[in-house]
Short mmCIF file of C-alpha atoms and ligand atoms in Angstrom, two decimals:
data_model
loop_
_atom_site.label_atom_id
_atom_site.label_comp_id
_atom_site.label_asym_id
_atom_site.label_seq_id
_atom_site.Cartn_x
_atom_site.Cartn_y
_atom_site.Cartn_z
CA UNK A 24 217.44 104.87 -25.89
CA UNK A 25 217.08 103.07 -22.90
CA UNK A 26 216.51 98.90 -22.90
CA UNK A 27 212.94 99.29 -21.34
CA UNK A 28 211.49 101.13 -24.72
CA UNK A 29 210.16 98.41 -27.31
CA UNK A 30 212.62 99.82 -30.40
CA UNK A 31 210.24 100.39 -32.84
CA UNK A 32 211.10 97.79 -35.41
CA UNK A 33 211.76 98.36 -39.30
CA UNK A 34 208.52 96.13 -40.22
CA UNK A 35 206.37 98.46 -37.69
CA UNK A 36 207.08 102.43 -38.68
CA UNK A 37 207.40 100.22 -42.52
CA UNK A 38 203.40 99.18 -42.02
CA UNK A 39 202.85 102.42 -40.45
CA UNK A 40 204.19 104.68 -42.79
CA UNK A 41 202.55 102.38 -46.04
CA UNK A 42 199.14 103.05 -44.19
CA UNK A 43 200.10 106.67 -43.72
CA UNK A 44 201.17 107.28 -46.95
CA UNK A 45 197.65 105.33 -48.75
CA UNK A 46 195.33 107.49 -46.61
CA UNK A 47 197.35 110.60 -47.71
CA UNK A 48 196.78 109.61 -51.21
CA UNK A 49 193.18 108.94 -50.42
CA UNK A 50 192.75 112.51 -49.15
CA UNK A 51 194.84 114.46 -51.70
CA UNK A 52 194.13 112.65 -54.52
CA UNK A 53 196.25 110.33 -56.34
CA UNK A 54 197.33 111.82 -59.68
CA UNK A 55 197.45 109.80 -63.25
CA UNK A 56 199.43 110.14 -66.33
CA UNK A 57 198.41 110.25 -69.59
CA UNK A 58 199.85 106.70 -71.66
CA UNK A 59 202.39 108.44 -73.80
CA UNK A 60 204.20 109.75 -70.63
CA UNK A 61 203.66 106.74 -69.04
CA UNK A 62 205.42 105.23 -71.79
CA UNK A 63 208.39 107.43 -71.87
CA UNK A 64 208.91 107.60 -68.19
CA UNK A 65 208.40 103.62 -68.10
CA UNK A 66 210.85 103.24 -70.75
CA UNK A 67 213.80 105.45 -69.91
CA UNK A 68 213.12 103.89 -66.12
CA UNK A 69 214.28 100.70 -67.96
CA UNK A 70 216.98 101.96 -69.84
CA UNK A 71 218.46 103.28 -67.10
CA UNK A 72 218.71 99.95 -65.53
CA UNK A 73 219.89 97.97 -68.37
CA UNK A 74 222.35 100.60 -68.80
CA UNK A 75 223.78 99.87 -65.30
CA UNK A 76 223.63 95.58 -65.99
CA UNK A 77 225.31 95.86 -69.44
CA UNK A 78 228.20 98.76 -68.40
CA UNK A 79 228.31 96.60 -64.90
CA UNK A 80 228.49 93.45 -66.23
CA UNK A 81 225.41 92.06 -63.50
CA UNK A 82 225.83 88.71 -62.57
CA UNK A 83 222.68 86.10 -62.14
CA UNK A 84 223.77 85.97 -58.40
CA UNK A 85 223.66 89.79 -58.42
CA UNK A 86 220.72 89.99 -60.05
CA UNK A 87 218.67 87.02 -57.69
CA UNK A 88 219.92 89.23 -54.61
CA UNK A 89 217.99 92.25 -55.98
CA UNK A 90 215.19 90.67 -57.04
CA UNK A 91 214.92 89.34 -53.27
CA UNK A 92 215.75 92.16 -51.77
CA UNK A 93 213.06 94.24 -53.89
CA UNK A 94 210.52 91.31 -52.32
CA UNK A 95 211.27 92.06 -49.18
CA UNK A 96 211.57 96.16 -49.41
CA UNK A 97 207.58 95.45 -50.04
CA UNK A 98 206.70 92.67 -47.46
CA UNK A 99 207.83 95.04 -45.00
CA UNK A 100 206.20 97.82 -46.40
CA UNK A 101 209.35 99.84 -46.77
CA UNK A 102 208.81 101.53 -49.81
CA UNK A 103 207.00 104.70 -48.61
CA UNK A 104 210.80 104.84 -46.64
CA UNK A 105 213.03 103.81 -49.16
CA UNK A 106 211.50 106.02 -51.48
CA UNK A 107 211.45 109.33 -49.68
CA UNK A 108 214.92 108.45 -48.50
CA UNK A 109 216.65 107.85 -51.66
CA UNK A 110 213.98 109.77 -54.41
CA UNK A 111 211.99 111.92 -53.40
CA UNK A 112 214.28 114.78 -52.85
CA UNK A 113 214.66 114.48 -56.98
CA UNK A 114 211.21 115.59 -57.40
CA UNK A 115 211.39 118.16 -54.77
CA UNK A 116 214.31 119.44 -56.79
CA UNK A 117 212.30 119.40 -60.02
CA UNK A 118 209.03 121.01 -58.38
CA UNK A 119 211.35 123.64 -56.45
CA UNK A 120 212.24 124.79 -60.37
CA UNK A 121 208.82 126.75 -60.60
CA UNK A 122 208.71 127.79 -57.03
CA UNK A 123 209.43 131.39 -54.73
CA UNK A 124 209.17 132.51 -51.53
CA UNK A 125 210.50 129.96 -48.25
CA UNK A 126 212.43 126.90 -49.69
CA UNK A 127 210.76 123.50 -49.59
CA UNK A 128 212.28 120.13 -49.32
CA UNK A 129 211.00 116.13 -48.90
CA UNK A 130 208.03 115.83 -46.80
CA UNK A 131 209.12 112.21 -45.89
CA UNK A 132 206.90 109.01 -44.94
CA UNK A 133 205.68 110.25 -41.69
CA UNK A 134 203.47 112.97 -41.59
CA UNK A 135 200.28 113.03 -39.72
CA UNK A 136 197.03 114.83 -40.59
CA UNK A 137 194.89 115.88 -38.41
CA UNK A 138 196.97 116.95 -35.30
CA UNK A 139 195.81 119.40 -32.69
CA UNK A 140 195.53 122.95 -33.14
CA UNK A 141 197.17 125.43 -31.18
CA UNK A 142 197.44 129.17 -30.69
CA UNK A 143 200.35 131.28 -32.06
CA UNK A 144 202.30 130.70 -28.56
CA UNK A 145 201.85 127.30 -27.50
CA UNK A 146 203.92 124.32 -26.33
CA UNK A 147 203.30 121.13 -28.39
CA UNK A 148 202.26 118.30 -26.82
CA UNK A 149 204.58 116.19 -25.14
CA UNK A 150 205.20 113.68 -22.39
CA UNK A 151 205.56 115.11 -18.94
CA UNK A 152 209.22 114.07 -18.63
CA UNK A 153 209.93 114.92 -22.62
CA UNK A 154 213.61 113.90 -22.71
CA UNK A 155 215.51 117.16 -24.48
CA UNK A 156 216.81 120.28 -24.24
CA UNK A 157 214.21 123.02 -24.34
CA UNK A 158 213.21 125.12 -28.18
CA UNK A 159 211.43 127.91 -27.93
CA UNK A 160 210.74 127.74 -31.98
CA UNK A 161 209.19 131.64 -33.40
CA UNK A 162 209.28 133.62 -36.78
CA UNK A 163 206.32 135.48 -38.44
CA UNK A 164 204.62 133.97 -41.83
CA UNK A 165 204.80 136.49 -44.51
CA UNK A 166 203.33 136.86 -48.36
CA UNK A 167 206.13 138.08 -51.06
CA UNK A 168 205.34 141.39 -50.60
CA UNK A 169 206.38 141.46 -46.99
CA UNK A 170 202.55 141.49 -46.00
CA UNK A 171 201.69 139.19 -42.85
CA UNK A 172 199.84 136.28 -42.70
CA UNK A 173 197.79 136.10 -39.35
CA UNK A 174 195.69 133.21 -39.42
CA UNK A 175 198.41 130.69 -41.39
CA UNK A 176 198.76 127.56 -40.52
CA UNK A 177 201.99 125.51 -39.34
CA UNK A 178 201.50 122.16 -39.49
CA UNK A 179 204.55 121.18 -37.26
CA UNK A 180 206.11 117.25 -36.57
CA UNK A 181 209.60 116.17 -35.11
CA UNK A 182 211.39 113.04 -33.85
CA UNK A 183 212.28 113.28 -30.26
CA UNK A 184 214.71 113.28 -28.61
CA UNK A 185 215.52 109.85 -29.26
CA UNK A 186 215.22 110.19 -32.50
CA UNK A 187 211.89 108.25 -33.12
CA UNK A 188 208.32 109.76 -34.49
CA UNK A 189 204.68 109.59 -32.77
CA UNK A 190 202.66 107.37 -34.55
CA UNK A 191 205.60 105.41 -36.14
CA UNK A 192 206.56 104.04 -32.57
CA UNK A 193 204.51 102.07 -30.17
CA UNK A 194 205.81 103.72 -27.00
CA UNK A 195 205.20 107.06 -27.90
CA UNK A 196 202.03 108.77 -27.04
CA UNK A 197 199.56 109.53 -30.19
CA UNK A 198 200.52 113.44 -31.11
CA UNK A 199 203.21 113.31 -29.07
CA UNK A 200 205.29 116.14 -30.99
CA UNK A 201 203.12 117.41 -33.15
CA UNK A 202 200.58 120.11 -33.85
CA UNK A 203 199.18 122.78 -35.77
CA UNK A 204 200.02 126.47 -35.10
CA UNK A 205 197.96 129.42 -35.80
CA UNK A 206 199.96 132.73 -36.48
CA UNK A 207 198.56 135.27 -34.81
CA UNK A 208 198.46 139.11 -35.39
CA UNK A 209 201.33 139.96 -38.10
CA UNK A 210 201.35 136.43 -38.57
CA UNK A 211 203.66 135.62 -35.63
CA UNK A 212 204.30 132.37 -34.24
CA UNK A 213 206.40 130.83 -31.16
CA UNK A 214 206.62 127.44 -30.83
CA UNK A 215 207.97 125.62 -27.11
CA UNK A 216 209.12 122.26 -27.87
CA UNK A 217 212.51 120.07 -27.48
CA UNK A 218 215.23 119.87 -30.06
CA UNK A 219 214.85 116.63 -32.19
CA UNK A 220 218.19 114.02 -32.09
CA UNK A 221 219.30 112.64 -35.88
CA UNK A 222 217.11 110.06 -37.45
CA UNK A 223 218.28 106.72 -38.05
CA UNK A 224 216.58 104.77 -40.67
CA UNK A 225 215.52 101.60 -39.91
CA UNK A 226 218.61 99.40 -39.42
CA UNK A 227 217.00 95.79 -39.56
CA UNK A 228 214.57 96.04 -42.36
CA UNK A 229 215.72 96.17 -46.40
CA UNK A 230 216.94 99.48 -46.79
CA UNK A 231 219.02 99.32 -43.44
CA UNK A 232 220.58 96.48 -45.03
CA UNK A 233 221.37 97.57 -48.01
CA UNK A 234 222.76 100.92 -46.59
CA UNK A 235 224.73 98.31 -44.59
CA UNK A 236 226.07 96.48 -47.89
CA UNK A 237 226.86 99.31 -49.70
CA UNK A 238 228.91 100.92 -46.76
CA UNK A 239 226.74 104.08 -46.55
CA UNK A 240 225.98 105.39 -42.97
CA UNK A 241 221.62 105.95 -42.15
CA UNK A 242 221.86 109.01 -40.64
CA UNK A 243 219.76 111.98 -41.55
CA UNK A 244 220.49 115.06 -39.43
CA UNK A 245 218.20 116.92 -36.69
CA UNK A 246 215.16 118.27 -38.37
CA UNK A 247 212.11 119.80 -37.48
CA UNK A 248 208.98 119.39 -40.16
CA UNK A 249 207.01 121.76 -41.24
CA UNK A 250 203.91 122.26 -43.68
CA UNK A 251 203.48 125.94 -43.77
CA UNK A 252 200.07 127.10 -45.45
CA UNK A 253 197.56 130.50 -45.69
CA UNK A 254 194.64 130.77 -47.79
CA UNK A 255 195.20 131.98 -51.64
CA UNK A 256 199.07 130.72 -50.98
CA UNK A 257 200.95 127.96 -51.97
CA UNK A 258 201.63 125.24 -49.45
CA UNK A 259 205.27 125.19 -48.40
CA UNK A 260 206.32 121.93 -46.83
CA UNK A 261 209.85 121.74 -45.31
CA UNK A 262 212.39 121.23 -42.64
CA UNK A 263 214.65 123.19 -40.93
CA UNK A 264 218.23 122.23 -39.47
CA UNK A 265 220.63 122.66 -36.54
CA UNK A 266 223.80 124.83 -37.34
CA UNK A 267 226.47 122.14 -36.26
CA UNK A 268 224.31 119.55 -36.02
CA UNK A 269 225.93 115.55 -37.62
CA UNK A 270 225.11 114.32 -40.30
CA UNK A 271 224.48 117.50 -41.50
CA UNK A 272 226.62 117.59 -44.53
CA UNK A 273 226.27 113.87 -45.28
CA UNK A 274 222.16 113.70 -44.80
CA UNK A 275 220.86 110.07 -46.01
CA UNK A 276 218.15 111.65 -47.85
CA UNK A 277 220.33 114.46 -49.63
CA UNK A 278 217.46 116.94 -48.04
CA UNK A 279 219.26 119.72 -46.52
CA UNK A 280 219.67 123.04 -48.45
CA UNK A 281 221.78 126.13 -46.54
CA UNK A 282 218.88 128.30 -46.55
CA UNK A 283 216.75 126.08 -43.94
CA UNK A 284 219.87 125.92 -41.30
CA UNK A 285 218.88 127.40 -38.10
CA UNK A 286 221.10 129.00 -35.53
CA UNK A 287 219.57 128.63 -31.98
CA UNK A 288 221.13 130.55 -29.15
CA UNK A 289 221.33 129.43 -26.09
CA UNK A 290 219.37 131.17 -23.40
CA UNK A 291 220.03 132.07 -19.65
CA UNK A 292 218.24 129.19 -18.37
CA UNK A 293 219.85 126.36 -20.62
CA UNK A 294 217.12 126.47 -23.46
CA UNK A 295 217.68 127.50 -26.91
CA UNK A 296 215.82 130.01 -28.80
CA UNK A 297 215.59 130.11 -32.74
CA UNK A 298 214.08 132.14 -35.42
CA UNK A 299 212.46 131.34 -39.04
CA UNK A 300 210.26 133.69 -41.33
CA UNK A 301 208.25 131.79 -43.63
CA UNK A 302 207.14 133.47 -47.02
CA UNK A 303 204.32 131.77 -49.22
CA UNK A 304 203.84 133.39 -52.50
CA UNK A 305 200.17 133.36 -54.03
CA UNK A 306 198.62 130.04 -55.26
C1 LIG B 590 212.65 109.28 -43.64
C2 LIG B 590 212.50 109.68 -42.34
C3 LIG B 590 212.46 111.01 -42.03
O1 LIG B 590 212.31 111.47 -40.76
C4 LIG B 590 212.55 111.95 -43.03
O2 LIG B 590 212.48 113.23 -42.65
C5 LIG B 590 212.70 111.55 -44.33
C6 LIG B 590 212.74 110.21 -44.63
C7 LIG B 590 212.65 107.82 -43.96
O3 LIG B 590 212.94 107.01 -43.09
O4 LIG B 590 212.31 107.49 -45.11
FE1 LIG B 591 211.98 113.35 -40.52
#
């Protein structure tokens, strides 16, 4: 990154991504619990924790650091980060149980509705001088029986090539990187954009620093994001890798899964060209 782009600071994409994630719940619907499950998830939650003070021995200091560093994970409206950094790929894991057809994995904290739509070949928006090397991105959205889905939808977002997402950082133009692609006839799809670089989280908020105390590096790998969806399907949201790419085998957010690796090859001209199917089973 060069010095004359404002670094978009913890406290910022933090704030953005809170607001994000509260108007996603808004639209989707938040979901409630009945109170005996509420009791049982509250309580084990609990357990768990007293578990680690008794077996760890948790000193007062210890435990006045935490609760300060819990106040500030919410002052800076980190927890729509933290969480999908460090949890959410749990309950991925759980809903992936009950699930066939393309492989899902953690939406993360910052998704977009609402983006422009494009036709089945299209180049997502970007700046004029989009930093990058070239992706032409292209695959074909399919049912379980093979059948194609014209008419699908890819809801499509990526970091650039500096690693930092529209909407989450002030210098980037609004939809810069993002869009939503219409398969066309037998449900194919080819997408011209630039490939992402890793995602750092946040160094100078809460969780950078406790990634900091506890060693760890906050590196996910190269992704691109992807909500795939068709009427009378189920919604696939995922992300799909670079073959080589760092951090892949170490990924902060334990997201990555073999199956959503892609390959690119490089063309004659210096960009790369990769390929993805997607496969929705029925809703
Ligand atoms: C986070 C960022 C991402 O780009 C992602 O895919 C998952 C999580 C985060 O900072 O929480
Ligand atoms: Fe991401």
């Amino acid at each position: 990154m060069t010095a004359t782009q404002p670094s978009p600071t913890a406290a910022g994409s933090g704030a953005n991504a809170s607001a994000a994630f509260r108007a996603s719940t808004a639209r989707r619907g938040a979901a409630s619990t009945g109170q005996e499950r509420a009791d049982r998830l509250i309580r084990r939650t609990l357990e768990a924790v007293h578990e680690v003070i008794r077996e760890e021995e948790l000193t007062y200091p210890e435990f006045q650091a935490v609760k300060r560093w819990l106040m500030e994970v919410g002052e800076s409206g980190e927890w729509p980060l933290f969480l999908d950094v460090f949890v959410e790929h749990e309950v991925e894991a759980v809903a992936a149980k009950a699930q066939h057809g393309t492989l899902g994995t953690i939406e993360g904290p910052y998704y977009l509705p609402d983006q422009q739509r494009l036709p089945a070949v299209a180049t997502l928006p970007m700046r004029a001088d989009e930093k990058g090397d070239r992706l032409v991105f292209s695959g074909q959205v399919r049912d379980l029986d093979g059948n194609p889905l014209p008419g699908a939808e890819i809801d499509f977002w990526q970091a650039d090539a500096d690693g930092y997402y529209s909407g989450f950082a002030p210098h980037l133009p609004e939809g810069n990187l993002r869009g939503v692609i219409v398969s066309g006839d037998e449900g194919r799809f080819a997408i011209t954009t630039i490939k992402p670089a890793p995602y750092q989280i946040p160094t100078d908020g809460p969780t950078g620093k406790m990634i900091t105390a506890a060693g760890w590096h906050p590196w996910r790998p190269a992704h691109l994001h992807l909500m795939v969806r068709a009427g009378g399907h189920r919604q696939v949201t995922t992300q799909l890798y670079f073959a080589g790419g760092e951090w892949l085998d170490s990924d902060v957010a334990s997201a990555t899964k073999d199956e959503l690796v892609l390959t690119p090859d490089r063309q004659d001209d210096g960009s790369y060209a990769a390929k993805y199917d997607f496969v929705l089973e029925s809703a």
